[in-house]
Structures are given as C-alpha cells and as structure tokens.
C-alpha cells in the first residue's frame, strides 16, 4: 500500500470516528437543549397559573382538558419533571409523548399542586430534523475536509513519487545523470541532493569495479594463453617420457579449467552489474534448435536419447548473448549429469518449449547435496571434477536479471531432474 493510500486510509478512519462521536454528541446536545426549553415553558406556565390563583377562583382556571390541573394538597413537593405517554383522542388514540411538571405553590395560606402537561412529539420531530440537518452538514464538511486533505497530500508528495520514478531509470553503466524534480520542501530537496551524491559514488565504484574485472580478466588470459601454448609446445617434444607427458597433460587441463573459470566469473560479474543492456526480441525456438544441434555430437557421444518438443515462434525480449548462455548452460548441465537410474534404464533428455515456459529434463541420480544449494556458486557434484560449479549460478543470475521464475524438481520414481523457466504472459 502506498504512502498516499495509507494517509487517506488514516484520514478516513479518523474522520469516521470523529463523525460518529460528533453525530451522537450533536444529537444529544440538540435534544437536551430543546428539552431544557420545554421545561422552561412549563415553569413559566406554572408561574402564570400561580399568579392567576391569587385573583381568580379555582373553578375558573380549570380547562376542559384539565391542563393545567390544580389540586388542594396538604404536603409540599419539589418541582418534578416526568416523561409520560397518553392516548391522542384526535388520532385514533395513538400514544404521544408528554412532558409533565408537577409543583406545589402556596397561595393565601393554601397549598396547591399544579400539574401542567406539554405534548412533546412536535419538539421531538423538531429535534430530529435539526439533528439530521446538522449531522448531514457535519458529515459533508468532514468528507470535504478529507478530500481536500488527500488532494493536498497527493500534491505535496508528487516530488517524492517523481524522484522514485527517476530512481527506477538510473543505470550505473551509463554516463547520464538522473534529473530529480525541484521542490520547495526542504526534506525533498535534501533527499534529492543525497540521492545525487549517492548515485555519483555508486557510479564511480561501479566503474572501478568494472575496470578491475575487465583488466584482471584480460591480464589473466594473456599469461594463461602463453602458458598453454608453451605446454602444447612441450607436449610435441619427442624427448618426453610417458611420466613427463602425463604431468604436462594434467598441467594443460588445469590451465584450461583456470581459463574457463576466469571467463565464467567475468561473465557472471558482467551479468550482476547489468552490463548487457541491449535487449532485443529473441526467437527462443530458433536459438534452442541451434544450441541443440550444436550439442548433437555430445548427445551421441554419451548415447543420450534426445526428445524435442519446440513450439515455433516463441519470442522473448532479452539480450541475445545472455539467451545463448542460458540455453547452453542448461544443455551442458543436462549432458554432463545425465544417466539412468539403473543399467536397464536409458539415458534421455527432453527439451520442451512453449509460449509459457522452457523445460529441460534429464535422467540422473539424485543430488549429493541439498536442493537449495543447487544454484549457489561452486556447488558441484564431487563425482564430476570437470565441472566449474558456475553454470547454474549463471542461469539463475540471468533469470533474475529478466524476472523469469526458475524452478527445479526431481522425480525420484522416474529418476529425472527437471528445470523449468516460466515466461511472462
């Protein structure tokens, strides 16, 4: 969830809580205010009735509806307000709320109990209408304030999102500097300045690392090539004993493995540093067919049965050189580690390419190490000393470079290793 969405969520939650509490508070306040005014009216009517009792007889003050009701009593009582319901004779005896006040007054030495009733439903209706109006207005104001707050937050955070957008386009292998948007907000300006300085430092470090890797690889290749040529020259000598020849052959093989290791590490470093930027639409069907044809002599030498199911025109956008490295490493791994589970089971490799995925399956014994270490560097089968332990690490690095999910499964019943690379839809 984005920061703006989270801010809007908090604002809405806070506004809802405030609106709920405010609505209840407004309704209670309005209801109590109107009730207080009704009680004031009842008190005024009691006072008026008491004034009339001083000059008029009791029989004249009694109305036809017995409101106010005046009685002679012997004991005094404090003013008492009560809420009661009485049937409405004008409306099919529907019960209506009544606010009632009972109070004793002393007139000319006599004690009278005055009971005055006031219908309350009209005041309740007025209270509800005022409450609804006030609450609706309050909610509208709250909603408007939240909308304005979200809009202002979106405008204030616009430079931040623009900076994030610029960061996603930063490439350390190019000389172009990212252009961060100008902002009047001090924190965003400080962030942009810090990011510019950090990008410059990273670019310098990347350039030094790239230069070191290239120079080291080049400088290593030259003496390795010289040493290999000298060993080849010695191997052609007629004065070598069989023991000398064996020692020179082992030295030649070691130099070849060292040269191959140097090239693999350099390629792995280049992939990690994202130095293969020229992506294009690669026909994986054609490229896989070419790679499989190139490995046909190895298939025949190992007596492998190769089954192909390659769909035509499977296009994937990536660097062509990395696509070839990806396929050749998977094929090399399948050839090197293929073998039947027993003597009667034939060794086979299956190549399946669809628009959704590439699957390469080969028969072979289970891994001699945990599966989670399969794509780590220099992890290899001890029974295969000729392996560098970098091929599958390169495959994984290339898949991560292009966000291609890579999975490995071993079927113990069929003795099959299966590598699957899913393509984006």
mmCIF file of C-alpha atoms in Angstrom:
data_model
loop_
_atom_site.group_PDB
_atom_site.id
_atom_site.type_symbol
_atom_site.label_atom_id
_atom_site.label_comp_id
_atom_site.label_asym_id
_atom_site.label_seq_id
_atom_site.Cartn_x
_atom_site.Cartn_y
_atom_site.Cartn_z
ATOM 1 C CA UNK A 1 0.000 0.000 0.000
ATOM 2 C CA UNK A 2 1.361 3.406 -0.988
ATOM 3 C CA UNK A 3 2.011 6.187 1.492
ATOM 4 C CA UNK A 4 -0.748 8.300 -0.041
ATOM 5 C CA UNK A 5 -3.232 5.433 0.238
ATOM 6 C CA UNK A 6 -2.203 4.825 3.835
ATOM 7 C CA UNK A 7 -2.620 8.537 4.601
ATOM 8 C CA UNK A 8 -6.078 8.553 3.011
ATOM 9 C CA UNK A 9 -6.963 5.435 4.982
ATOM 10 C CA UNK A 10 -5.959 7.040 8.276
ATOM 11 C CA UNK A 11 -7.801 10.242 7.394
ATOM 12 C CA UNK A 12 -10.970 8.341 6.528
ATOM 13 C CA UNK A 13 -10.764 6.236 9.700
ATOM 14 C CA UNK A 14 -10.210 9.310 11.849
ATOM 15 C CA UNK A 15 -12.991 11.237 10.071
ATOM 16 C CA UNK A 16 -15.400 8.323 10.525
ATOM 17 C CA UNK A 17 -14.647 8.104 14.259
ATOM 18 C CA UNK A 18 -14.990 11.876 14.673
ATOM 19 C CA UNK A 19 -18.207 11.900 12.636
ATOM 20 C CA UNK A 20 -19.680 9.073 14.713
ATOM 21 C CA UNK A 21 -18.830 10.700 18.034
ATOM 22 C CA UNK A 22 -19.784 14.144 16.729
ATOM 23 C CA UNK A 23 -23.148 12.936 15.408
ATOM 24 C CA UNK A 24 -24.073 11.356 18.717
ATOM 25 C CA UNK A 25 -22.864 14.439 20.559
ATOM 26 C CA UNK A 26 -24.797 16.816 18.293
ATOM 27 C CA UNK A 27 -27.989 14.784 18.631
ATOM 28 C CA UNK A 28 -27.668 14.620 22.422
ATOM 29 C CA UNK A 29 -26.909 18.331 22.712
ATOM 30 C CA UNK A 30 -29.831 19.368 20.484
ATOM 31 C CA UNK A 31 -32.232 17.019 22.274
ATOM 32 C CA UNK A 32 -31.213 18.275 25.712
ATOM 33 C CA UNK A 33 -31.387 21.911 24.593
ATOM 34 C CA UNK A 34 -34.930 21.504 23.298
ATOM 35 C CA UNK A 35 -35.952 19.618 26.438
ATOM 36 C CA UNK A 36 -34.498 22.417 28.532
ATOM 37 C CA UNK A 37 -36.564 24.951 26.572
ATOM 38 C CA UNK A 38 -39.713 22.840 27.070
ATOM 39 C CA UNK A 39 -39.014 22.700 30.793
ATOM 40 C CA UNK A 40 -38.623 26.483 30.803
ATOM 41 C CA UNK A 41 -42.045 26.788 29.125
ATOM 42 C CA UNK A 42 -43.603 24.506 31.762
ATOM 43 C CA UNK A 43 -42.045 26.520 34.589
ATOM 44 C CA UNK A 44 -43.390 29.735 33.072
ATOM 45 C CA UNK A 45 -46.881 28.230 32.795
ATOM 46 C CA UNK A 46 -46.749 27.163 36.450
ATOM 47 C CA UNK A 47 -45.799 30.687 37.486
ATOM 48 C CA UNK A 48 -48.592 32.151 35.360
ATOM 49 C CA UNK A 49 -51.102 29.741 36.879
ATOM 50 C CA UNK A 50 -49.915 30.649 40.396
ATOM 51 C CA UNK A 51 -50.388 34.356 39.602
ATOM 52 C CA UNK A 52 -53.920 33.730 38.388
ATOM 53 C CA UNK A 53 -54.778 31.761 41.535
ATOM 54 C CA UNK A 54 -54.155 34.877 43.572
ATOM 55 C CA UNK A 55 -57.014 36.747 41.897
ATOM 56 C CA UNK A 56 -59.337 34.111 40.371
ATOM 57 C CA UNK A 57 -61.232 31.185 41.898
ATOM 58 C CA UNK A 58 -60.079 27.634 41.240
ATOM 59 C CA UNK A 59 -63.153 26.703 39.209
ATOM 60 C CA UNK A 60 -62.438 29.346 36.561
ATOM 61 C CA UNK A 61 -58.831 28.234 35.997
ATOM 62 C CA UNK A 62 -59.696 24.592 35.239
ATOM 63 C CA UNK A 63 -59.830 23.945 31.435
ATOM 64 C CA UNK A 64 -61.906 21.391 29.626
ATOM 65 C CA UNK A 65 -58.820 19.219 29.047
ATOM 66 C CA UNK A 66 -57.787 19.545 32.698
ATOM 67 C CA UNK A 67 -54.500 21.210 31.753
ATOM 68 C CA UNK A 68 -53.378 22.767 34.000
ATOM 69 C CA UNK A 69 -54.756 20.551 36.738
ATOM 70 C CA UNK A 70 -54.950 22.241 40.155
ATOM 71 C CA UNK A 71 -55.499 20.309 43.373
ATOM 72 C CA UNK A 72 -55.567 21.180 47.066
ATOM 73 C CA UNK A 73 -52.871 19.244 48.924
ATOM 74 C CA UNK A 74 -51.527 19.192 52.410
ATOM 75 C CA UNK A 75 -47.842 18.493 51.742
ATOM 76 C CA UNK A 76 -45.460 20.390 49.523
ATOM 77 C CA UNK A 77 -43.222 18.803 46.860
ATOM 78 C CA UNK A 78 -40.297 19.952 44.769
ATOM 79 C CA UNK A 79 -40.807 20.667 41.046
ATOM 80 C CA UNK A 80 -40.824 17.274 39.303
ATOM 81 C CA UNK A 81 -40.415 16.737 35.541
ATOM 82 C CA UNK A 82 -41.536 13.404 34.086
ATOM 83 C CA UNK A 83 -41.963 11.910 30.623
ATOM 84 C CA UNK A 84 -45.239 10.050 30.081
ATOM 85 C CA UNK A 85 -47.346 8.871 27.152
ATOM 86 C CA UNK A 86 -51.090 9.456 26.802
ATOM 87 C CA UNK A 87 -53.539 8.394 24.058
ATOM 88 C CA UNK A 88 -54.318 11.041 21.443
ATOM 89 C CA UNK A 89 -58.091 11.222 21.093
ATOM 90 C CA UNK A 90 -57.742 13.127 17.798
ATOM 91 C CA UNK A 91 -55.535 10.496 16.206
ATOM 92 C CA UNK A 92 -57.092 7.094 16.914
ATOM 93 C CA UNK A 93 -55.747 7.096 20.458
ATOM 94 C CA UNK A 94 -52.176 6.871 19.263
ATOM 95 C CA UNK A 95 -49.796 7.231 22.218
ATOM 96 C CA UNK A 96 -47.975 10.531 22.205
ATOM 97 C CA UNK A 97 -45.078 11.623 24.421
ATOM 98 C CA UNK A 98 -45.907 14.179 27.093
ATOM 99 C CA UNK A 99 -43.594 16.283 29.234
ATOM 100 C CA UNK A 100 -45.185 16.864 32.631
ATOM 101 C CA UNK A 101 -44.351 19.228 35.505
ATOM 102 C CA UNK A 102 -45.792 18.922 38.999
ATOM 103 C CA UNK A 103 -45.133 21.671 41.517
ATOM 104 C CA UNK A 104 -46.812 22.907 44.728
ATOM 105 C CA UNK A 105 -47.425 26.602 45.324
ATOM 106 C CA UNK A 106 -48.611 28.447 48.461
ATOM 107 C CA UNK A 107 -51.400 30.919 47.691
ATOM 108 C CA UNK A 108 -53.053 32.899 50.526
ATOM 109 C CA UNK A 109 -52.109 30.275 53.105
ATOM 110 C CA UNK A 110 -53.356 27.377 50.998
ATOM 111 C CA UNK A 111 -51.172 24.740 49.295
ATOM 112 C CA UNK A 112 -51.976 23.854 45.680
ATOM 113 C CA UNK A 113 -50.482 21.137 43.454
ATOM 114 C CA UNK A 114 -50.250 22.371 39.863
ATOM 115 C CA UNK A 115 -49.797 19.738 37.125
ATOM 116 C CA UNK A 116 -49.051 21.025 33.634
ATOM 117 C CA UNK A 117 -48.550 18.794 30.574
ATOM 118 C CA UNK A 118 -46.953 19.711 27.291
ATOM 119 C CA UNK A 119 -47.123 17.460 24.176
ATOM 120 C CA UNK A 120 -43.557 16.595 23.248
ATOM 121 C CA UNK A 121 -43.812 14.913 19.867
ATOM 122 C CA UNK A 122 -43.580 18.168 17.948
ATOM 123 C CA UNK A 123 -40.431 19.076 19.814
ATOM 124 C CA UNK A 124 -39.067 15.564 19.177
ATOM 125 C CA UNK A 125 -39.797 15.991 15.488
ATOM 126 C CA UNK A 126 -38.068 19.364 15.514
ATOM 127 C CA UNK A 127 -35.129 17.852 17.385
ATOM 128 C CA UNK A 128 -34.764 15.042 14.821
ATOM 129 C CA UNK A 129 -34.988 17.428 11.864
ATOM 130 C CA UNK A 130 -32.396 19.783 13.323
ATOM 131 C CA UNK A 131 -30.170 16.848 14.269
ATOM 132 C CA UNK A 132 -30.375 15.318 10.784
ATOM 133 C CA UNK A 133 -29.594 18.652 9.165
ATOM 134 C CA UNK A 134 -26.669 19.364 11.441
ATOM 135 C CA UNK A 135 -25.279 15.809 11.170
ATOM 136 C CA UNK A 136 -25.563 15.751 7.370
ATOM 137 C CA UNK A 137 -23.856 19.118 7.149
ATOM 138 C CA UNK A 138 -21.191 17.916 9.558
ATOM 139 C CA UNK A 139 -20.580 14.761 7.514
ATOM 140 C CA UNK A 140 -20.373 16.756 4.295
ATOM 141 C CA UNK A 141 -17.828 19.080 5.859
ATOM 142 C CA UNK A 142 -15.826 16.115 7.144
ATOM 143 C CA UNK A 143 -15.903 14.440 3.727
ATOM 144 C CA UNK A 144 -14.868 17.672 2.050
ATOM 145 C CA UNK A 145 -12.026 18.149 4.507
ATOM 146 C CA UNK A 146 -10.806 14.568 3.924
ATOM 147 C CA UNK A 147 -10.961 15.037 0.129
ATOM 148 C CA UNK A 148 -9.045 18.310 0.396
ATOM 149 C CA UNK A 149 -6.521 16.673 2.736
ATOM 150 C CA UNK A 150 -5.948 13.761 0.337
ATOM 151 C CA UNK A 151 -5.641 16.141 -2.603
ATOM 152 C CA UNK A 152 -3.131 18.302 -0.768
ATOM 153 C CA UNK A 153 -1.191 15.223 0.336
ATOM 154 C CA UNK A 154 -1.077 13.983 -3.251
ATOM 155 C CA UNK A 155 0.223 17.345 -4.416
ATOM 156 C CA UNK A 156 2.778 17.557 -1.611
ATOM 157 C CA UNK A 157 4.070 14.019 -2.255
ATOM 158 C CA UNK A 158 4.261 14.479 -6.046
ATOM 159 C CA UNK A 159 8.003 15.377 -5.987
ATOM 160 C CA UNK A 160 8.705 12.266 -3.925
ATOM 161 C CA UNK A 161 6.993 9.955 -6.420
ATOM 162 C CA UNK A 162 8.736 11.762 -9.268
ATOM 163 C CA UNK A 163 12.058 11.064 -7.538
ATOM 164 C CA UNK A 164 11.153 7.385 -7.126
ATOM 165 C CA UNK A 165 10.280 7.252 -10.824
ATOM 166 C CA UNK A 166 13.665 8.715 -11.702
ATOM 167 C CA UNK A 167 15.447 6.211 -9.461
ATOM 168 C CA UNK A 168 13.924 3.308 -11.401
ATOM 169 C CA UNK A 169 15.616 4.577 -14.578
ATOM 170 C CA UNK A 170 19.090 5.028 -13.085
ATOM 171 C CA UNK A 171 21.765 2.922 -14.787
ATOM 172 C CA UNK A 172 25.277 2.830 -13.411
ATOM 173 C CA UNK A 173 26.793 1.730 -16.722
ATOM 174 C CA UNK A 174 25.775 4.946 -18.496
ATOM 175 C CA UNK A 175 27.117 8.467 -18.061
ATOM 176 C CA UNK A 176 23.741 10.187 -17.892
ATOM 177 C CA UNK A 177 22.871 11.704 -14.525
ATOM 178 C CA UNK A 178 19.298 11.350 -13.242
ATOM 179 C CA UNK A 179 17.323 14.617 -13.211
ATOM 180 C CA UNK A 180 15.405 14.844 -9.956
ATOM 181 C CA UNK A 181 12.489 17.302 -9.762
ATOM 182 C CA UNK A 182 12.941 20.573 -7.923
ATOM 183 C CA UNK A 183 10.906 21.006 -4.753
ATOM 184 C CA UNK A 184 10.281 23.818 -2.305
ATOM 185 C CA UNK A 185 10.021 21.296 0.515
ATOM 186 C CA UNK A 186 13.294 21.138 2.413
ATOM 187 C CA UNK A 187 13.114 17.405 3.154
ATOM 188 C CA UNK A 188 12.574 16.507 -0.514
ATOM 189 C CA UNK A 189 15.390 18.799 -1.611
ATOM 190 C CA UNK A 190 17.674 17.139 0.933
ATOM 191 C CA UNK A 191 16.598 13.713 -0.320
ATOM 192 C CA UNK A 192 17.319 14.633 -3.958
ATOM 193 C CA UNK A 193 20.742 16.034 -3.068
ATOM 194 C CA UNK A 194 21.627 12.919 -1.082
ATOM 195 C CA UNK A 195 20.467 10.677 -3.929
ATOM 196 C CA UNK A 196 22.558 12.594 -6.457
ATOM 197 C CA UNK A 197 25.644 12.229 -4.277
ATOM 198 C CA UNK A 198 24.926 8.551 -3.668
ATOM 199 C CA UNK A 199 24.416 7.892 -7.405
ATOM 200 C CA UNK A 200 27.734 9.565 -8.229
ATOM 201 C CA UNK A 201 29.573 7.491 -5.615
ATOM 202 C CA UNK A 202 27.970 4.267 -6.841
ATOM 203 C CA UNK A 203 28.800 5.117 -10.454
ATOM 204 C CA UNK A 204 32.447 5.708 -9.550
ATOM 205 C CA UNK A 205 32.621 2.457 -7.596
ATOM 206 C CA UNK A 206 30.882 0.578 -10.400
ATOM 207 C CA UNK A 207 33.282 1.990 -12.955
ATOM 208 C CA UNK A 208 36.295 1.000 -10.859
ATOM 209 C CA UNK A 209 34.899 -2.482 -10.251
ATOM 210 C CA UNK A 210 34.103 -2.952 -13.942
ATOM 211 C CA UNK A 211 37.546 -1.737 -14.972
ATOM 212 C CA UNK A 212 39.208 -4.015 -12.413
ATOM 213 C CA UNK A 213 37.234 -7.074 -13.571
ATOM 214 C CA UNK A 214 37.995 -6.422 -17.232
ATOM 215 C CA UNK A 215 41.668 -5.697 -16.611
ATOM 216 C CA UNK A 216 42.070 -8.685 -14.321
ATOM 217 C CA UNK A 217 40.412 -10.972 -16.828
ATOM 218 C CA UNK A 218 42.486 -9.621 -19.705
ATOM 219 C CA UNK A 219 45.734 -9.752 -17.776
ATOM 220 C CA UNK A 220 44.998 -13.315 -16.641
ATOM 221 C CA UNK A 221 44.071 -14.526 -20.101
ATOM 222 C CA UNK A 222 47.378 -13.422 -21.579
ATOM 223 C CA UNK A 223 49.707 -15.432 -19.281
ATOM 224 C CA UNK A 224 47.273 -18.347 -19.344
ATOM 225 C CA UNK A 225 47.370 -18.381 -23.128
ATOM 226 C CA UNK A 226 51.179 -18.156 -23.109
ATOM 227 C CA UNK A 227 51.469 -20.959 -20.560
ATOM 228 C CA UNK A 228 49.046 -23.114 -22.524
ATOM 229 C CA UNK A 229 50.966 -22.530 -25.756
ATOM 230 C CA UNK A 230 54.257 -23.401 -24.086
ATOM 231 C CA UNK A 231 52.786 -26.594 -22.672
ATOM 232 C CA UNK A 232 51.431 -27.552 -26.072
ATOM 233 C CA UNK A 233 54.878 -26.988 -27.494
ATOM 234 C CA UNK A 234 56.419 -29.226 -24.841
ATOM 235 C CA UNK A 235 53.817 -31.898 -25.460
ATOM 236 C CA UNK A 236 55.004 -32.117 -29.054
ATOM 237 C CA UNK A 237 58.550 -32.865 -27.980
ATOM 238 C CA UNK A 238 59.977 -36.305 -28.866
ATOM 239 C CA UNK A 239 62.124 -36.485 -25.751
ATOM 240 C CA UNK A 240 59.269 -36.771 -23.239
ATOM 241 C CA UNK A 241 58.797 -39.857 -21.181
ATOM 242 C CA UNK A 242 55.342 -41.198 -20.513
ATOM 243 C CA UNK A 243 55.504 -39.824 -16.985
ATOM 244 C CA UNK A 244 56.513 -36.354 -18.264
ATOM 245 C CA UNK A 245 53.719 -36.428 -20.761
ATOM 246 C CA UNK A 246 51.152 -37.251 -18.040
ATOM 247 C CA UNK A 247 52.382 -34.361 -15.881
ATOM 248 C CA UNK A 248 52.249 -31.917 -18.775
ATOM 249 C CA UNK A 249 48.767 -33.086 -19.749
ATOM 250 C CA UNK A 250 47.475 -32.522 -16.201
ATOM 251 C CA UNK A 251 49.028 -29.060 -16.206
ATOM 252 C CA UNK A 252 47.379 -28.298 -19.553
ATOM 253 C CA UNK A 253 43.989 -29.442 -18.263
ATOM 254 C CA UNK A 254 44.418 -27.324 -15.123
ATOM 255 C CA UNK A 255 45.261 -24.260 -17.204
ATOM 256 C CA UNK A 256 42.239 -24.862 -19.422
ATOM 257 C CA UNK A 257 39.976 -25.139 -16.378
ATOM 258 C CA UNK A 258 41.508 -21.973 -14.932
ATOM 259 C CA UNK A 259 40.894 -20.107 -18.191
ATOM 260 C CA UNK A 260 37.329 -21.342 -18.322
ATOM 261 C CA UNK A 261 36.821 -20.351 -14.669
ATOM 262 C CA UNK A 262 38.156 -16.871 -15.422
ATOM 263 C CA UNK A 263 35.733 -16.415 -18.325
ATOM 264 C CA UNK A 264 32.786 -17.722 -16.294
ATOM 265 C CA UNK A 265 33.496 -15.432 -13.336
ATOM 266 C CA UNK A 266 33.868 -12.450 -15.638
ATOM 267 C CA UNK A 267 30.578 -13.248 -17.360
ATOM 268 C CA UNK A 268 28.850 -13.710 -14.005
ATOM 269 C CA UNK A 269 30.166 -10.344 -12.824
ATOM 270 C CA UNK A 270 29.007 -8.660 -16.010
ATOM 271 C CA UNK A 271 25.504 -10.108 -15.611
ATOM 272 C CA UNK A 272 25.350 -8.982 -11.977
ATOM 273 C CA UNK A 273 26.449 -5.487 -12.992
ATOM 274 C CA UNK A 274 23.793 -5.383 -15.704
ATOM 275 C CA UNK A 275 26.305 -4.723 -18.460
ATOM 276 C CA UNK A 276 24.186 -6.486 -21.087
ATOM 277 C CA UNK A 277 21.684 -3.709 -21.756
ATOM 278 C CA UNK A 278 20.974 -4.122 -25.476
ATOM 279 C CA UNK A 279 17.825 -6.229 -25.253
ATOM 280 C CA UNK A 280 16.021 -7.374 -28.374
ATOM 281 C CA UNK A 281 13.282 -9.768 -29.454
ATOM 282 C CA UNK A 282 14.930 -13.210 -29.470
ATOM 283 C CA UNK A 283 13.357 -16.189 -31.225
ATOM 284 C CA UNK A 284 13.888 -18.778 -28.493
ATOM 285 C CA UNK A 285 12.603 -21.564 -30.741
ATOM 286 C CA UNK A 286 15.286 -20.951 -33.345
ATOM 287 C CA UNK A 287 18.008 -20.373 -30.753
ATOM 288 C CA UNK A 288 17.166 -23.554 -28.791
ATOM 289 C CA UNK A 289 17.190 -25.575 -32.019
ATOM 290 C CA UNK A 290 20.608 -24.174 -32.944
ATOM 291 C CA UNK A 291 22.036 -24.920 -29.488
ATOM 292 C CA UNK A 292 20.611 -28.441 -29.513
ATOM 293 C CA UNK A 293 22.102 -29.073 -32.964
ATOM 294 C CA UNK A 294 25.488 -27.853 -31.759
ATOM 295 C CA UNK A 295 25.314 -30.282 -28.820
ATOM 296 C CA UNK A 296 24.272 -33.221 -31.030
ATOM 297 C CA UNK A 297 27.821 -34.707 -31.061
ATOM 298 C CA UNK A 298 27.834 -34.654 -27.262
ATOM 299 C CA UNK A 299 24.415 -36.342 -27.212
ATOM 300 C CA UNK A 300 25.694 -39.081 -29.494
ATOM 301 C CA UNK A 301 28.939 -39.477 -27.568
ATOM 302 C CA UNK A 302 27.012 -40.002 -24.318
ATOM 303 C CA UNK A 303 24.436 -42.226 -26.066
ATOM 304 C CA UNK A 304 21.613 -39.928 -24.994
ATOM 305 C CA UNK A 305 18.118 -40.100 -26.414
ATOM 306 C CA UNK A 306 17.015 -36.503 -27.060
ATOM 307 C CA UNK A 307 13.323 -35.714 -27.444
ATOM 308 C CA UNK A 308 12.380 -32.266 -28.708
ATOM 309 C CA UNK A 309 9.032 -30.514 -28.421
ATOM 310 C CA UNK A 310 9.820 -26.983 -29.523
ATOM 311 C CA UNK A 311 6.921 -24.697 -30.409
ATOM 312 C CA UNK A 312 7.672 -22.268 -33.249
ATOM 313 C CA UNK A 313 7.979 -18.508 -32.919
ATOM 314 C CA UNK A 314 8.444 -18.276 -29.151
ATOM 315 C CA UNK A 315 9.658 -14.697 -28.779
ATOM 316 C CA UNK A 316 11.335 -13.408 -25.615
ATOM 317 C CA UNK A 317 12.797 -9.946 -25.144
ATOM 318 C CA UNK A 318 16.296 -10.192 -23.699
ATOM 319 C CA UNK A 319 19.939 -9.911 -24.629
ATOM 320 C CA UNK A 320 20.765 -12.455 -27.354
ATOM 321 C CA UNK A 321 24.164 -13.326 -25.878
ATOM 322 C CA UNK A 322 22.650 -13.970 -22.450
ATOM 323 C CA UNK A 323 19.874 -16.044 -24.012
ATOM 324 C CA UNK A 324 22.504 -18.263 -25.661
ATOM 325 C CA UNK A 325 24.454 -18.525 -22.394
ATOM 326 C CA UNK A 326 21.242 -19.508 -20.609
ATOM 327 C CA UNK A 327 20.414 -22.306 -23.056
ATOM 328 C CA UNK A 328 23.961 -23.639 -23.450
ATOM 329 C CA UNK A 329 24.487 -23.852 -19.690
ATOM 330 C CA UNK A 330 21.231 -25.748 -19.221
ATOM 331 C CA UNK A 331 22.119 -28.135 -22.071
ATOM 332 C CA UNK A 332 25.671 -28.569 -20.768
ATOM 333 C CA UNK A 333 24.300 -29.355 -17.308
ATOM 334 C CA UNK A 334 21.842 -31.890 -18.757
ATOM 335 C CA UNK A 335 24.559 -33.629 -20.810
ATOM 336 C CA UNK A 336 27.126 -33.672 -18.011
ATOM 337 C CA UNK A 337 24.796 -35.029 -15.331
ATOM 338 C CA UNK A 338 22.554 -37.317 -17.392
ATOM 339 C CA UNK A 339 22.441 -41.018 -16.673
ATOM 340 C CA UNK A 340 19.945 -43.761 -15.958
ATOM 341 C CA UNK A 341 18.784 -44.800 -12.538
ATOM 342 C CA UNK A 342 19.894 -48.319 -13.312
ATOM 343 C CA UNK A 343 21.653 -50.150 -16.115
ATOM 344 C CA UNK A 344 18.426 -51.084 -17.884
ATOM 345 C CA UNK A 345 17.071 -47.530 -17.986
ATOM 346 C CA UNK A 346 18.123 -45.491 -20.986
ATOM 347 C CA UNK A 347 19.555 -42.007 -20.507
ATOM 348 C CA UNK A 348 17.429 -39.298 -22.065
ATOM 349 C CA UNK A 349 16.971 -35.563 -22.338
ATOM 350 C CA UNK A 350 13.679 -33.831 -23.083
ATOM 351 C CA UNK A 351 13.511 -30.293 -24.446
ATOM 352 C CA UNK A 352 10.062 -28.679 -24.216
ATOM 353 C CA UNK A 353 9.492 -25.086 -25.282
ATOM 354 C CA UNK A 354 6.096 -23.374 -25.286
ATOM 355 C CA UNK A 355 4.948 -19.785 -25.182
ATOM 356 C CA UNK A 356 4.617 -20.151 -21.409
ATOM 357 C CA UNK A 357 7.785 -21.938 -20.328
ATOM 358 C CA UNK A 358 11.009 -23.753 -21.180
ATOM 359 C CA UNK A 359 11.501 -27.159 -19.568
ATOM 360 C CA UNK A 360 14.677 -29.244 -19.811
ATOM 361 C CA UNK A 361 14.556 -32.691 -18.238
ATOM 362 C CA UNK A 362 17.316 -35.285 -17.959
ATOM 363 C CA UNK A 363 17.606 -38.617 -16.211
ATOM 364 C CA UNK A 364 20.142 -38.941 -13.458
ATOM 365 C CA UNK A 365 20.840 -39.879 -9.874
ATOM 366 C CA UNK A 366 19.655 -37.648 -7.003
ATOM 367 C CA UNK A 367 21.692 -34.640 -5.952
ATOM 368 C CA UNK A 368 24.502 -35.377 -3.488
ATOM 369 C CA UNK A 369 23.764 -32.065 -1.715
ATOM 370 C CA UNK A 370 20.590 -30.194 -0.582
ATOM 371 C CA UNK A 371 18.427 -28.824 -3.381
ATOM 372 C CA UNK A 372 18.527 -25.263 -2.032
ATOM 373 C CA UNK A 373 22.287 -25.183 -2.747
ATOM 374 C CA UNK A 374 21.883 -26.161 -6.409
ATOM 375 C CA UNK A 375 22.151 -22.628 -7.803
ATOM 376 C CA UNK A 376 24.936 -21.480 -5.473
ATOM 377 C CA UNK A 377 28.382 -20.746 -6.840
ATOM 378 C CA UNK A 378 30.996 -23.519 -6.824
ATOM 379 C CA UNK A 379 28.450 -26.111 -5.658
ATOM 380 C CA UNK A 380 29.021 -29.224 -7.753
ATOM 381 C CA UNK A 381 28.820 -32.967 -7.729
ATOM 382 C CA UNK A 382 32.063 -34.423 -6.279
ATOM 383 C CA UNK A 383 31.806 -37.196 -8.871
ATOM 384 C CA UNK A 384 32.173 -34.562 -11.647
ATOM 385 C CA UNK A 385 35.555 -32.878 -11.051
ATOM 386 C CA UNK A 386 35.437 -31.343 -14.530
ATOM 387 C CA UNK A 387 32.508 -29.123 -13.523
ATOM 388 C CA UNK A 388 33.148 -25.480 -12.547
ATOM 389 C CA UNK A 389 30.066 -25.157 -10.369
ATOM 390 C CA UNK A 390 29.153 -21.855 -12.041
ATOM 391 C CA UNK A 391 26.827 -22.876 -14.885
ATOM 392 C CA UNK A 392 23.600 -23.000 -12.894
ATOM 393 C CA UNK A 393 24.628 -19.908 -10.925
ATOM 394 C CA UNK A 394 24.833 -18.088 -14.263
ATOM 395 C CA UNK A 395 21.424 -19.461 -15.257
ATOM 396 C CA UNK A 396 19.883 -18.219 -12.036
ATOM 397 C CA UNK A 397 21.525 -14.802 -12.366
ATOM 398 C CA UNK A 398 20.220 -14.374 -15.924
ATOM 399 C CA UNK A 399 16.711 -15.442 -14.880
ATOM 400 C CA UNK A 400 16.758 -12.931 -12.035
ATOM 401 C CA UNK A 401 18.001 -10.271 -14.448
ATOM 402 C CA UNK A 402 14.861 -10.683 -16.577
ATOM 403 C CA UNK A 403 12.441 -11.687 -13.761
ATOM 404 C CA UNK A 404 11.966 -15.200 -15.159
ATOM 405 C CA UNK A 405 10.858 -17.676 -12.445
ATOM 406 C CA UNK A 406 13.267 -20.631 -12.325
ATOM 407 C CA UNK A 407 12.285 -23.863 -10.575
ATOM 408 C CA UNK A 408 13.928 -27.258 -10.102
ATOM 409 C CA UNK A 409 12.129 -30.543 -9.387
ATOM 410 C CA UNK A 410 13.485 -34.083 -9.010
ATOM 411 C CA UNK A 411 11.197 -37.047 -9.678
ATOM 412 C CA UNK A 412 12.542 -39.970 -7.673
ATOM 413 C CA UNK A 413 10.258 -42.507 -9.358
ATOM 414 C CA UNK A 414 11.496 -41.623 -12.851
ATOM 415 C CA UNK A 415 14.988 -40.516 -11.762
ATOM 416 C CA UNK A 416 14.519 -37.231 -13.617
ATOM 417 C CA UNK A 417 15.907 -33.768 -12.993
ATOM 418 C CA UNK A 418 13.665 -31.032 -14.381
ATOM 419 C CA UNK A 419 14.488 -27.334 -14.814
ATOM 420 C CA UNK A 420 11.624 -25.025 -15.722
ATOM 421 C CA UNK A 421 11.794 -21.351 -16.708
ATOM 422 C CA UNK A 422 8.447 -19.544 -16.951
ATOM 423 C CA UNK A 423 7.979 -16.754 -19.484
ATOM 424 C CA UNK A 424 5.952 -13.584 -18.933
ATOM 425 C CA UNK A 425 2.476 -13.689 -20.420
#
